[in-house]
Amino acid sequence: MSPLPDSSLAVPTAADEVETSLYEVRQRIYPRAVSGWFARWRVALVVATQLVFYGVPWLTWNDRQAVLFDLVSRKFYIFGLVLWPQDFIFLTALLIISAYSLFLFTTIAGRLWCGYACPQTVYTEMFMWIERRIEGDRVRRMRLDQSPLDARKLGLKSLKHGVWIALALWTGFTFVGYFTPIKLLAGEVATWTLGPWEMFWILFYAFATYGNAGWMREQVCKYMCPYARFQSVMFDPDTLVITYDAQRGEPRGSRGKSADPKTLGLGDCVDCNICVQVCPTGIDIRRGLQYECIGCAACIDGCNQVMARMGYPRGLIRYSTENAVSGKYRDAEIRRHVLRPRVLVYSALLGIVVIAFFGGLLLRSPLKVDVLRDRGALMRDAPGGQIENVYRLQFINADEIAHRYLVTVEGLPGLRVVTAQPLAVPPATTRAFPVSVRVDPAGLAAGSHVIQFHISDIDRPEVQAHEKSRFFVR
Amino acid sequence: MGKRLMWILWPSFLVGGAAEAVFFTLIDPQELYLLGEPVHWSPTAVYSVGFFLFWMIAAASSAFTCFLQRSATDVNQQG
């Protein structure tokens, strides 16, 4: 029988200190496979996120790759949307949205991201699945690792690493396929004509995947992930976290299936250690909330199976809140504590940024024009005693069809554009045109005059741009 | 040692990635000059080399921080 912990929250103990100093001497973790409600959810999310990741680069939209971050021509294609460096603000907004979503989910239900969607979890899950298929479950893997190297072990290990490397290479290839058209890339791989940098980045990403999911695993979460370190600032006593119900479970101890725990003076925890064995980060959830817990809920699934076998109610380990476990309110009332100031503030901020993001996208003009004065001459004489100034108009047609534009000027009496119009710009292209503007200088003061360029799309008159510049008169 | 390497290389990797994204969003690699001459490398090469430069600079800073973290006793004992 072990002593009853007085609180569900972890208090550093001597054992913690020992663990800290052993830091580098990593105890290899052999997570036991687990099945159950949460495990099914995780598998579903692994499949869903990876179908998206591996599949999206192969989709076509407007005769081009649907999602392509074309760094070479500095354009990001996301389905119908083409983003230019000028649209940096949208990427920023997207990052803010991601951050606030993370804050919001974390405040409500802890590390949902870590447990179900983080690439580290997802790839570790995939790599462990391969490992289980090849080497067997926990006990067989431990036995295999302890056994001396023979032909069978060598075969199993090479097979495992071979499959891992193949999956890692495919992942690296897909990653690079987001930046280089993937069909072109596939052709280059097939004919062995990959460019040096493409080759390098495929191998780099593959190596990172293989290393992180095959070897590093929980160490990435424990020692490398900044989110794991600051997640606690988003937690409050009403946050749903994976908790062991110490009041119900303690004193823990093994007993026969037919034994009555009350007469033995025992709680519901049979001390089977399944919750520790299934944990991918190797912690004991019964010691309370720990920063290593990635919220994967494998221990809930594991414990529920044991409880069912013992004929005890489920949920000795369950999603609950600090306040609920300490008896401030019942589990059934957790929902009523979801809407609290912190959650409302995060939701409001998230809502504002989301509205601004989509509003901005809808109102975004598909035409951008920059007017620069010609660097050559300030002005020149034109036939009929007129004065001519030349400008360089830089057009960005952010639309995916070609457009024709009309340029007009105002600001001086009789000011007009003499360059042949309209000006045509191919789809999703930047193009510069020299534009000459003339005026009869009679009655005009010498020096600089502010003028206004108006540019409108012939096919869509509502698409307009207005730019200021200067006109020089002698 | 491994732990220290991780402390140096990992945060600098993240910072290097962020620096890369911000720098090249604002500046077109075609507009860069190398030793007084326009860079004639491919954009992919500029992006890649740029990333490793940012990573290295950030790693140098992390390494320096690690170096200065040694306590007085460490310095006195090991010279």
Coordinates of C-alpha atoms in Angstrom, one line a residue:
Chain A
M1 CA 0.0 0.0 0.0
S2 CA 1.4 3.4 -0.9
P3 CA 0.6 6.5 1.1
L4 CA -2.3 8.6 -0.1
P5 CA -1.2 11.7 -2.0
D6 CA -2.9 14.7 -0.3
S7 CA -3.6 16.6 -3.5
S8 CA -4.1 15.7 -7.1
L9 CA -1.6 18.3 -8.1
A10 CA 2.0 17.2 -8.4
V11 CA 4.2 18.3 -5.5
P12 CA 8.0 17.8 -6.2
T13 CA 9.2 14.8 -4.4
A14 CA 12.5 13.2 -3.9
A15 CA 11.7 10.9 -6.8
D16 CA 11.3 13.9 -9.0
E17 CA 14.8 15.1 -8.1
V18 CA 16.3 11.8 -9.0
E19 CA 14.5 11.9 -12.3
T20 CA 15.8 15.4 -13.0
S21 CA 19.4 14.5 -12.4
L22 CA 19.1 11.4 -14.6
Y23 CA 17.8 13.6 -17.4
E24 CA 20.3 12.5 -19.9
V25 CA 20.2 8.8 -19.1
R26 CA 16.9 8.3 -20.8
Q27 CA 14.9 5.3 -19.7
R28 CA 13.7 3.8 -22.9
I29 CA 9.9 3.9 -23.0
Y30 CA 8.0 0.9 -24.5
P31 CA 4.4 2.2 -24.6
R32 CA 1.9 -0.6 -24.5
A33 CA -0.8 -0.5 -27.2
V34 CA -4.1 0.6 -26.0
S35 CA -7.6 0.6 -27.5
G36 CA -10.7 2.5 -26.5
W37 CA -12.6 5.6 -27.2
F38 CA -9.8 8.1 -27.1
A39 CA -7.4 5.8 -29.0
R40 CA -10.0 5.6 -31.8
W41 CA -10.3 9.4 -31.9
R42 CA -6.5 9.7 -32.1
V43 CA -6.3 7.2 -35.0
A44 CA -9.1 9.0 -36.8
L45 CA -7.2 12.3 -36.4
V46 CA -3.9 10.8 -37.5
V47 CA -5.6 9.5 -40.6
A48 CA -7.4 12.7 -41.3
T49 CA -4.5 15.1 -40.8
Q50 CA -2.2 12.8 -42.9
L51 CA -4.6 12.4 -45.7
V52 CA -4.6 16.2 -45.9
F53 CA -0.8 16.5 -45.6
Y54 CA 0.1 13.8 -48.1
G55 CA -2.9 14.4 -50.4
V56 CA -3.2 18.2 -50.8
P57 CA -0.1 18.8 -52.9
W58 CA -1.6 16.4 -55.6
L59 CA -4.8 18.4 -56.0
T60 CA -5.2 20.7 -59.0
W61 CA -7.0 24.0 -59.2
N62 CA -7.2 26.4 -62.2
D63 CA -4.7 24.1 -64.0
R64 CA -2.1 24.5 -61.4
Q65 CA -1.2 22.8 -58.1
A66 CA -4.0 23.8 -55.7
V67 CA -1.7 24.5 -52.7
L68 CA 1.8 25.7 -53.6
F69 CA 4.1 28.0 -51.7
D70 CA 6.0 29.1 -54.8
L71 CA 9.1 30.7 -53.2
V72 CA 10.9 31.1 -56.5
S73 CA 8.3 33.4 -58.0
R74 CA 7.2 34.7 -54.5
K75 CA 3.6 33.7 -54.7
F76 CA 1.5 31.5 -52.4
Y77 CA -1.3 29.6 -54.1
I78 CA -4.0 28.4 -51.7
F79 CA -6.9 27.1 -53.9
G80 CA -8.6 30.1 -55.4
L81 CA -6.3 32.5 -53.5
V82 CA -3.0 33.9 -54.6
L83 CA -1.0 35.7 -51.9
W84 CA 1.9 38.1 -52.7
P85 CA 4.6 39.4 -50.4
Q86 CA 2.3 42.4 -50.1
D87 CA -0.3 40.2 -48.4
F88 CA 2.1 39.4 -45.5
I89 CA -0.6 40.7 -43.1
F90 CA -2.8 37.7 -43.9
L91 CA -0.1 35.3 -43.0
T92 CA 0.4 37.2 -39.8
A93 CA -3.4 37.1 -39.1
L94 CA -3.3 33.4 -39.8
L95 CA -0.6 32.9 -37.2
I96 CA -2.5 35.0 -34.7
I97 CA -5.6 32.9 -35.3
S98 CA -3.6 29.7 -34.8
A99 CA -2.2 31.0 -31.6
Y100 CA -5.5 32.1 -30.1
S101 CA -7.2 28.9 -31.1
L102 CA -4.5 27.0 -29.3
F103 CA -4.9 29.3 -26.2
L104 CA -8.7 28.8 -26.3
F105 CA -8.6 25.0 -26.7
T106 CA -6.0 24.7 -24.0
T107 CA -8.0 26.8 -21.5
I108 CA -11.1 24.7 -22.1
A109 CA -9.7 21.2 -22.4
G110 CA -5.9 21.2 -21.9
R111 CA -3.5 19.8 -24.4
L112 CA -5.9 18.6 -27.1
W113 CA -3.4 19.8 -29.7
C114 CA -0.6 17.7 -28.3
G115 CA -2.6 14.6 -27.8
Y116 CA -4.3 14.4 -31.2
A117 CA -3.0 16.8 -33.8
C118 CA 0.6 17.8 -33.2
P119 CA 2.9 16.4 -35.9
Q120 CA 5.2 15.0 -33.2
T121 CA 2.3 12.9 -31.8
V122 CA 1.0 12.0 -35.2
Y123 CA 4.3 10.8 -36.6
T124 CA 5.2 9.1 -33.4
E125 CA 1.9 7.3 -33.5
M126 CA 2.5 6.2 -37.1
F127 CA 6.1 5.1 -36.4
M128 CA 4.9 3.1 -33.3
W129 CA 2.2 1.4 -35.3
I130 CA 4.9 0.2 -37.8
E131 CA 7.1 -0.8 -34.8
R132 CA 4.2 -2.8 -33.3
R133 CA 3.4 -4.5 -36.6
I134 CA 7.0 -5.6 -37.0
E135 CA 8.3 -6.2 -33.5
G136 CA 5.2 -7.0 -31.6
D137 CA 3.7 -5.3 -28.6
R138 CA 5.4 -4.0 -25.5
V139 CA 6.7 -7.2 -23.9
R140 CA 8.0 -8.7 -27.1
R141 CA 9.7 -5.4 -28.0
M142 CA 11.5 -5.3 -24.6
R143 CA 12.5 -8.9 -24.9
L144 CA 13.8 -8.3 -28.5
D145 CA 15.9 -5.4 -27.3
Q146 CA 17.4 -7.4 -24.5
S147 CA 18.1 -10.4 -26.6
P148 CA 21.6 -10.8 -28.2
L149 CA 21.9 -9.8 -31.9
D150 CA 21.0 -12.7 -34.1
A151 CA 19.7 -13.1 -37.6
R152 CA 16.0 -12.7 -36.5
K153 CA 16.7 -9.6 -34.5
L154 CA 18.8 -8.1 -37.3
G155 CA 16.0 -8.9 -39.8
L156 CA 13.3 -7.4 -37.7
K157 CA 15.3 -4.3 -36.9
S158 CA 16.4 -3.7 -40.5
L159 CA 12.8 -4.2 -41.7
K160 CA 11.6 -1.7 -39.1
H161 CA 14.2 1.0 -39.9
G162 CA 13.7 0.3 -43.7
V163 CA 9.9 1.0 -43.4
W164 CA 10.6 4.0 -41.1
I165 CA 13.1 5.5 -43.6
A166 CA 10.7 4.9 -46.5
L167 CA 7.9 6.7 -44.7
A168 CA 10.2 9.5 -43.7
L169 CA 11.4 9.9 -47.3
W170 CA 7.8 10.1 -48.5
T171 CA 7.1 12.7 -45.8
G172 CA 10.2 14.7 -46.9
F173 CA 9.2 14.4 -50.5
T174 CA 5.6 15.6 -49.7
F175 CA 7.0 18.5 -47.7
V176 CA 9.2 19.8 -50.5
G177 CA 6.2 19.2 -52.8
Y178 CA 4.5 22.2 -51.1
F179 CA 7.3 24.4 -52.4
T180 CA 8.1 22.9 -55.7
P181 CA 5.3 21.6 -58.0
I182 CA 5.0 18.0 -56.8
K183 CA 4.3 16.4 -60.1
L184 CA 7.5 18.0 -61.5
L185 CA 9.3 16.8 -58.4
A186 CA 8.0 13.2 -58.8
G187 CA 9.3 13.3 -62.4
E188 CA 12.7 14.4 -61.2
V189 CA 12.8 11.7 -58.5
A190 CA 11.7 9.1 -61.1
T191 CA 14.4 10.1 -63.6
W192 CA 17.0 10.8 -60.8
T193 CA 17.4 14.4 -61.8
L194 CA 16.6 16.2 -58.6
G195 CA 18.2 19.6 -58.0
P196 CA 20.8 19.6 -55.3
W197 CA 18.7 21.8 -52.9
E198 CA 15.5 19.8 -53.5
M199 CA 17.4 16.6 -52.7
F200 CA 18.9 18.3 -49.7
W201 CA 15.6 19.4 -48.2
I202 CA 13.9 16.1 -48.9
L203 CA 16.7 14.3 -47.0
F204 CA 16.7 17.0 -44.3
Y205 CA 13.0 16.7 -43.6
A206 CA 13.1 13.0 -43.8
F207 CA 16.0 12.8 -41.4
A208 CA 14.1 15.1 -39.0
T209 CA 10.9 12.9 -39.2
Y210 CA 12.9 9.7 -38.7
G211 CA 14.8 11.1 -35.8
N212 CA 11.9 12.8 -34.1
A213 CA 9.3 10.1 -34.5
G214 CA 11.6 7.0 -34.4
W215 CA 14.2 8.0 -31.8
M216 CA 13.4 11.2 -29.9
R217 CA 9.7 10.7 -29.4
E218 CA 8.5 11.9 -26.0
Q219 CA 11.9 13.7 -25.5
V220 CA 10.8 16.3 -28.0
C221 CA 7.7 17.0 -25.9
K222 CA 9.6 17.0 -22.6
Y223 CA 12.7 18.9 -23.5
M224 CA 12.3 20.7 -26.8
C225 CA 8.7 21.9 -27.0
P226 CA 8.2 25.4 -25.8
Y227 CA 4.4 25.0 -25.7
A228 CA 4.8 22.2 -23.0
R229 CA 6.6 24.7 -20.9
F230 CA 4.1 27.6 -21.0
Q231 CA 0.9 25.7 -21.3
S232 CA 0.3 26.0 -17.6
V233 CA -0.3 29.8 -17.9
M234 CA -3.5 28.9 -19.9
F235 CA -4.7 26.4 -17.3
D236 CA -7.0 27.4 -14.5
P237 CA -8.9 25.2 -12.0
D238 CA -11.8 24.8 -14.4
T239 CA -9.7 23.5 -17.3
L240 CA -10.4 19.9 -18.3
V241 CA -7.4 17.8 -17.7
I242 CA -6.7 14.1 -17.4
T243 CA -7.0 13.4 -13.8
Y244 CA -6.7 10.4 -11.5
D245 CA -9.4 10.4 -8.9
A246 CA -7.3 9.9 -5.8
Q247 CA -10.2 10.0 -3.4
R248 CA -11.8 7.0 -5.2
G249 CA -8.6 5.2 -6.1
E250 CA -6.6 5.3 -2.9
P251 CA -5.4 3.4 -1.0
R252 CA -4.4 1.4 -4.1
G253 CA -3.5 -2.2 -4.1
S254 CA -3.9 -5.5 -5.9
R255 CA -6.8 -7.8 -5.1
G256 CA -8.7 -10.7 -6.5
K257 CA -11.5 -10.0 -8.9
S258 CA -14.1 -11.2 -6.4
A259 CA -12.7 -9.5 -3.4
D260 CA -14.6 -6.6 -1.9
P261 CA -12.2 -3.6 -1.7
K262 CA -14.1 -2.1 1.2
T263 CA -13.5 -5.0 3.5
L264 CA -9.8 -5.0 2.5
G265 CA -9.6 -1.2 3.1
L266 CA -8.7 -0.5 -0.5
G267 CA -9.7 2.1 -3.1
D268 CA -10.6 1.3 -6.7
C269 CA -7.0 1.5 -8.0
V270 CA -5.8 -2.1 -8.5
D271 CA -2.2 -0.8 -9.0
C272 CA -1.9 -2.8 -12.2
N273 CA 0.4 0.0 -13.7
I274 CA -1.4 -0.2 -17.0
C275 CA -1.7 3.6 -17.0
V276 CA 2.0 3.9 -16.7
Q277 CA 2.7 1.3 -19.3
V278 CA 0.5 2.9 -22.0
C279 CA 1.9 6.4 -21.4
P280 CA 4.0 7.6 -24.3
T281 CA 5.9 10.0 -22.0
G282 CA 6.3 7.4 -19.3
I283 CA 4.7 9.3 -16.4
D284 CA 2.5 8.1 -13.7
I285 CA -0.7 10.1 -13.9
R286 CA -1.6 9.1 -10.4
R287 CA 1.0 11.5 -9.2
G288 CA -1.1 14.4 -10.5
L289 CA -1.0 16.8 -13.4
Q290 CA 2.6 16.9 -14.8
Y291 CA 4.0 19.0 -17.6
E292 CA 5.1 15.9 -19.4
C293 CA 1.5 14.8 -19.9
I294 CA 0.6 15.5 -23.5
G295 CA -3.1 14.8 -22.9
C296 CA -3.3 11.8 -25.1
A297 CA -5.8 10.0 -22.8
A298 CA -4.1 6.6 -23.4
C299 CA -4.2 6.1 -19.6
I300 CA -8.0 6.8 -19.6
D301 CA -8.5 4.1 -22.2
G302 CA -6.2 1.7 -20.4
C303 CA -7.7 2.2 -16.9
N304 CA -11.3 2.0 -18.2
Q305 CA -10.5 -1.5 -19.7
V306 CA -9.2 -2.6 -16.3
M307 CA -12.2 -1.1 -14.5
A308 CA -14.6 -2.9 -16.8
R309 CA -12.8 -6.2 -16.2
M310 CA -13.0 -5.7 -12.5
G311 CA -16.6 -4.7 -12.7
Y312 CA -15.9 -1.2 -11.3
P313 CA -17.4 2.0 -12.7
R314 CA -15.3 3.6 -15.4
G315 CA -13.5 6.9 -15.0
L316 CA -11.1 6.3 -12.2
I317 CA -8.8 8.3 -14.6
R318 CA -10.9 10.7 -16.6
Y319 CA -11.2 14.2 -18.1
S320 CA -12.1 16.4 -15.2
T321 CA -11.2 19.7 -13.7
E322 CA -9.1 20.5 -10.6
N323 CA -12.2 22.1 -9.0
A324 CA -14.4 19.0 -9.8
V325 CA -11.9 16.5 -8.5
S326 CA -11.4 18.5 -5.3
G327 CA -15.2 18.4 -4.8
K328 CA -16.1 22.1 -5.4
Y329 CA -18.7 20.9 -7.9
R330 CA -19.8 17.6 -9.5
D331 CA -18.4 16.3 -12.8
A332 CA -21.8 16.8 -14.4
E333 CA -21.5 20.6 -13.7
I334 CA -18.2 21.0 -15.5
R335 CA -20.0 22.3 -18.6
R336 CA -21.5 25.1 -16.7
H337 CA -18.0 26.4 -15.8
V338 CA -16.8 26.5 -19.4
L339 CA -18.0 30.0 -20.1
R340 CA -15.7 32.0 -17.8
P341 CA -13.9 35.4 -18.3
R342 CA -10.7 33.9 -19.6
V343 CA -12.6 31.7 -22.2
L344 CA -14.8 34.7 -23.3
V345 CA -11.8 37.0 -23.7
Y346 CA -9.9 34.4 -25.8
S347 CA -13.0 33.7 -27.9
A348 CA -13.7 37.5 -28.4
L349 CA -10.1 38.1 -29.6
L350 CA -10.2 35.1 -31.8
G351 CA -13.5 36.1 -33.3
I352 CA -12.2 39.7 -34.1
V353 CA -9.1 38.4 -35.8
V354 CA -11.1 35.8 -37.8
I355 CA -13.6 38.4 -39.0
A356 CA -10.8 40.8 -39.9
F357 CA -9.0 38.0 -41.7
F358 CA -12.0 37.0 -43.9
G359 CA -13.2 40.5 -44.3
G360 CA -9.8 41.6 -45.5
L361 CA -9.6 38.7 -47.9
L362 CA -13.1 39.5 -49.3
L363 CA -12.3 43.2 -49.7
R364 CA -8.8 42.6 -51.0
S365 CA -8.3 44.3 -54.3
P366 CA -7.0 42.0 -57.1
L367 CA -5.2 45.1 -58.5
K368 CA -2.3 46.9 -57.0
V369 CA -0.4 49.7 -58.7
D370 CA 2.8 51.5 -57.8
V371 CA 3.6 54.8 -59.6
L372 CA 7.2 55.8 -59.8
R373 CA 8.6 58.8 -61.7
D374 CA 10.9 58.0 -64.5
R375 CA 14.4 58.3 -63.2
G376 CA 15.8 59.6 -66.5
A377 CA 14.4 63.0 -67.1
L378 CA 12.4 65.4 -65.0
M379 CA 10.4 66.5 -68.0
R380 CA 10.7 66.9 -71.7
D381 CA 9.2 69.0 -74.5
A382 CA 6.5 67.4 -76.6
P383 CA 5.1 68.5 -80.0
G384 CA 2.7 71.5 -79.8
G385 CA 4.6 73.3 -77.0
Q386 CA 3.4 70.7 -74.5
I387 CA 5.3 69.3 -71.5
E388 CA 5.7 65.6 -71.0
N389 CA 6.5 63.7 -67.8
V390 CA 7.1 59.9 -67.9
Y391 CA 6.1 57.5 -65.1
R392 CA 6.7 53.8 -64.5
L393 CA 3.5 52.1 -63.4
Q394 CA 4.0 48.8 -61.7
F395 CA 0.9 46.6 -61.9
I396 CA 0.2 43.5 -59.8
N397 CA -2.7 41.5 -61.2
A398 CA -3.4 39.2 -58.3
D399 CA -6.3 37.6 -60.2
E400 CA -5.9 34.3 -62.0
I401 CA -7.2 35.6 -65.3
A402 CA -5.6 38.3 -67.6
H403 CA -7.0 41.8 -67.2
R404 CA -6.9 45.1 -69.2
Y405 CA -6.5 48.4 -67.5
L406 CA -7.3 52.0 -68.4
V407 CA -5.2 54.8 -66.9
T408 CA -6.5 58.3 -66.5
V409 CA -4.9 61.3 -64.7
E410 CA -6.2 64.5 -63.1
G411 CA -4.9 67.4 -61.1
L412 CA -4.1 69.9 -63.9
P413 CA -6.3 71.4 -66.6
G414 CA -6.0 69.4 -69.9
L415 CA -3.7 66.8 -68.3
R416 CA -3.9 63.5 -70.3
V417 CA -2.3 60.1 -70.8
V418 CA -0.7 59.7 -74.2
T419 CA 0.5 56.1 -73.9
A420 CA -1.5 53.6 -76.0
Q421 CA -4.2 51.9 -73.9
P422 CA -5.4 49.6 -72.5
L423 CA -2.5 48.0 -70.7
A424 CA -2.8 44.2 -70.5
V425 CA -1.4 42.2 -67.6
P426 CA -1.3 38.4 -67.7
P427 CA -2.8 36.3 -64.9
A428 CA -1.1 36.5 -61.5
T429 CA 1.7 38.6 -62.8
T430 CA 3.6 41.8 -62.0
R431 CA 4.3 44.0 -65.0
A432 CA 5.7 47.5 -65.4
F433 CA 4.7 50.0 -68.1
P434 CA 6.2 53.4 -69.0
V435 CA 3.3 55.9 -69.1
S436 CA 3.6 59.3 -70.6
V437 CA 1.5 62.2 -69.4
R438 CA 1.3 65.6 -71.3
V439 CA -0.1 69.0 -70.5
D440 CA -0.2 72.4 -72.2
P441 CA 1.9 74.5 -69.7
A442 CA 0.3 77.8 -70.6
G443 CA -0.8 79.5 -67.4
L444 CA 0.8 76.9 -65.2
A445 CA 3.2 77.9 -62.5
A446 CA 6.7 76.4 -62.9
G447 CA 7.6 73.6 -60.4
S448 CA 6.0 70.5 -59.1
H449 CA 2.2 69.8 -59.1
V450 CA 0.4 67.0 -57.3
I451 CA -1.5 64.8 -59.7
Q452 CA -3.7 61.7 -59.3
F453 CA -3.6 58.5 -61.3
H454 CA -6.8 56.5 -61.6
I455 CA -6.5 53.0 -62.8
S456 CA -9.6 50.9 -63.6
D457 CA -10.2 47.4 -64.9
I458 CA -12.0 47.4 -68.2
D459 CA -13.7 44.1 -67.6
R460 CA -14.6 44.8 -63.9
P461 CA -15.0 48.6 -63.5
E462 CA -15.4 48.2 -59.8
V463 CA -11.8 47.2 -59.5
Q464 CA -9.8 50.4 -59.2
A465 CA -6.6 51.8 -57.9
H466 CA -5.7 55.4 -57.1
E467 CA -2.1 56.7 -56.8
K468 CA -0.6 60.1 -56.2
S469 CA 2.5 61.5 -58.0
R470 CA 4.1 64.7 -59.1
F471 CA 4.1 66.5 -62.4
F472 CA 6.9 69.0 -63.2
V473 CA 6.4 72.1 -65.3
R474 CA 9.1 74.4 -66.5
Chain B
M1 CA 27.1 17.5 -23.9
G2 CA 24.2 16.2 -25.9
K3 CA 21.8 18.2 -23.7
R4 CA 23.9 21.3 -24.3
L5 CA 23.9 20.8 -28.1
M6 CA 20.1 20.4 -28.0
W7 CA 19.8 23.7 -26.0
I8 CA 22.0 25.4 -28.6
L9 CA 20.7 23.9 -31.9
W10 CA 17.0 23.6 -31.2
P11 CA 15.9 27.1 -30.1
S12 CA 18.2 28.6 -32.8
F13 CA 16.5 26.4 -35.4
L14 CA 13.1 27.8 -34.4
V15 CA 14.4 31.4 -34.3
G16 CA 16.3 30.8 -37.6
G17 CA 13.1 29.6 -39.2
A18 CA 11.1 32.7 -38.0
A19 CA 13.9 35.0 -39.1
E20 CA 14.0 33.4 -42.5
A21 CA 10.3 33.8 -43.0
V22 CA 10.2 37.5 -41.9
F23 CA 13.4 38.4 -43.8
F24 CA 12.5 36.8 -47.1
T25 CA 8.9 38.0 -47.0
L26 CA 10.1 41.6 -46.8
I27 CA 13.1 41.2 -49.1
D28 CA 13.2 39.5 -52.5
P29 CA 16.3 37.3 -52.8
Q30 CA 16.8 38.7 -56.3
E31 CA 17.4 42.2 -54.8
L32 CA 20.3 41.0 -52.6
Y33 CA 24.0 41.9 -53.3
L34 CA 26.9 39.6 -52.4
L35 CA 30.2 41.4 -52.1
G36 CA 29.0 44.2 -54.3
E37 CA 27.6 42.1 -57.0
P38 CA 24.0 41.0 -57.5
V39 CA 23.5 37.5 -56.2
H40 CA 23.4 35.1 -59.2
W41 CA 22.4 32.0 -57.3
S42 CA 19.0 30.4 -57.8
P43 CA 16.3 31.7 -55.4
T44 CA 16.1 28.2 -53.8
A45 CA 19.8 28.4 -53.1
V46 CA 19.5 31.8 -51.6
Y47 CA 16.6 30.7 -49.4
S48 CA 18.4 27.6 -48.2
V49 CA 21.7 29.4 -47.5
G50 CA 19.8 32.2 -45.8
F51 CA 18.1 29.7 -43.5
F52 CA 21.4 28.2 -42.5
L53 CA 23.0 31.6 -41.9
F54 CA 20.1 32.6 -39.7
W55 CA 20.3 29.3 -37.9
M56 CA 24.0 29.6 -37.4
I57 CA 23.8 33.2 -36.1
A58 CA 21.1 32.3 -33.6
A59 CA 23.1 29.2 -32.6
A60 CA 26.1 31.3 -32.0
S61 CA 24.1 33.5 -29.6
S62 CA 22.7 30.4 -27.8
A63 CA 26.1 28.9 -27.5
F64 CA 27.4 32.2 -26.0
T65 CA 24.5 32.2 -23.5
C66 CA 25.4 28.6 -22.6
F67 CA 29.0 29.5 -22.2
L68 CA 28.2 32.5 -19.9
Q69 CA 25.9 30.3 -17.8
R70 CA 28.8 28.4 -16.3
S71 CA 29.0 29.1 -12.6
A72 CA 32.0 30.6 -10.8
T73 CA 32.9 27.2 -9.4
D74 CA 32.8 25.6 -12.8
V75 CA 35.2 28.2 -14.2
N76 CA 37.5 28.0 -11.2
Q77 CA 37.7 24.2 -11.3
Q78 CA 38.1 23.7 -15.0
G79 CA 39.9 26.9 -15.8

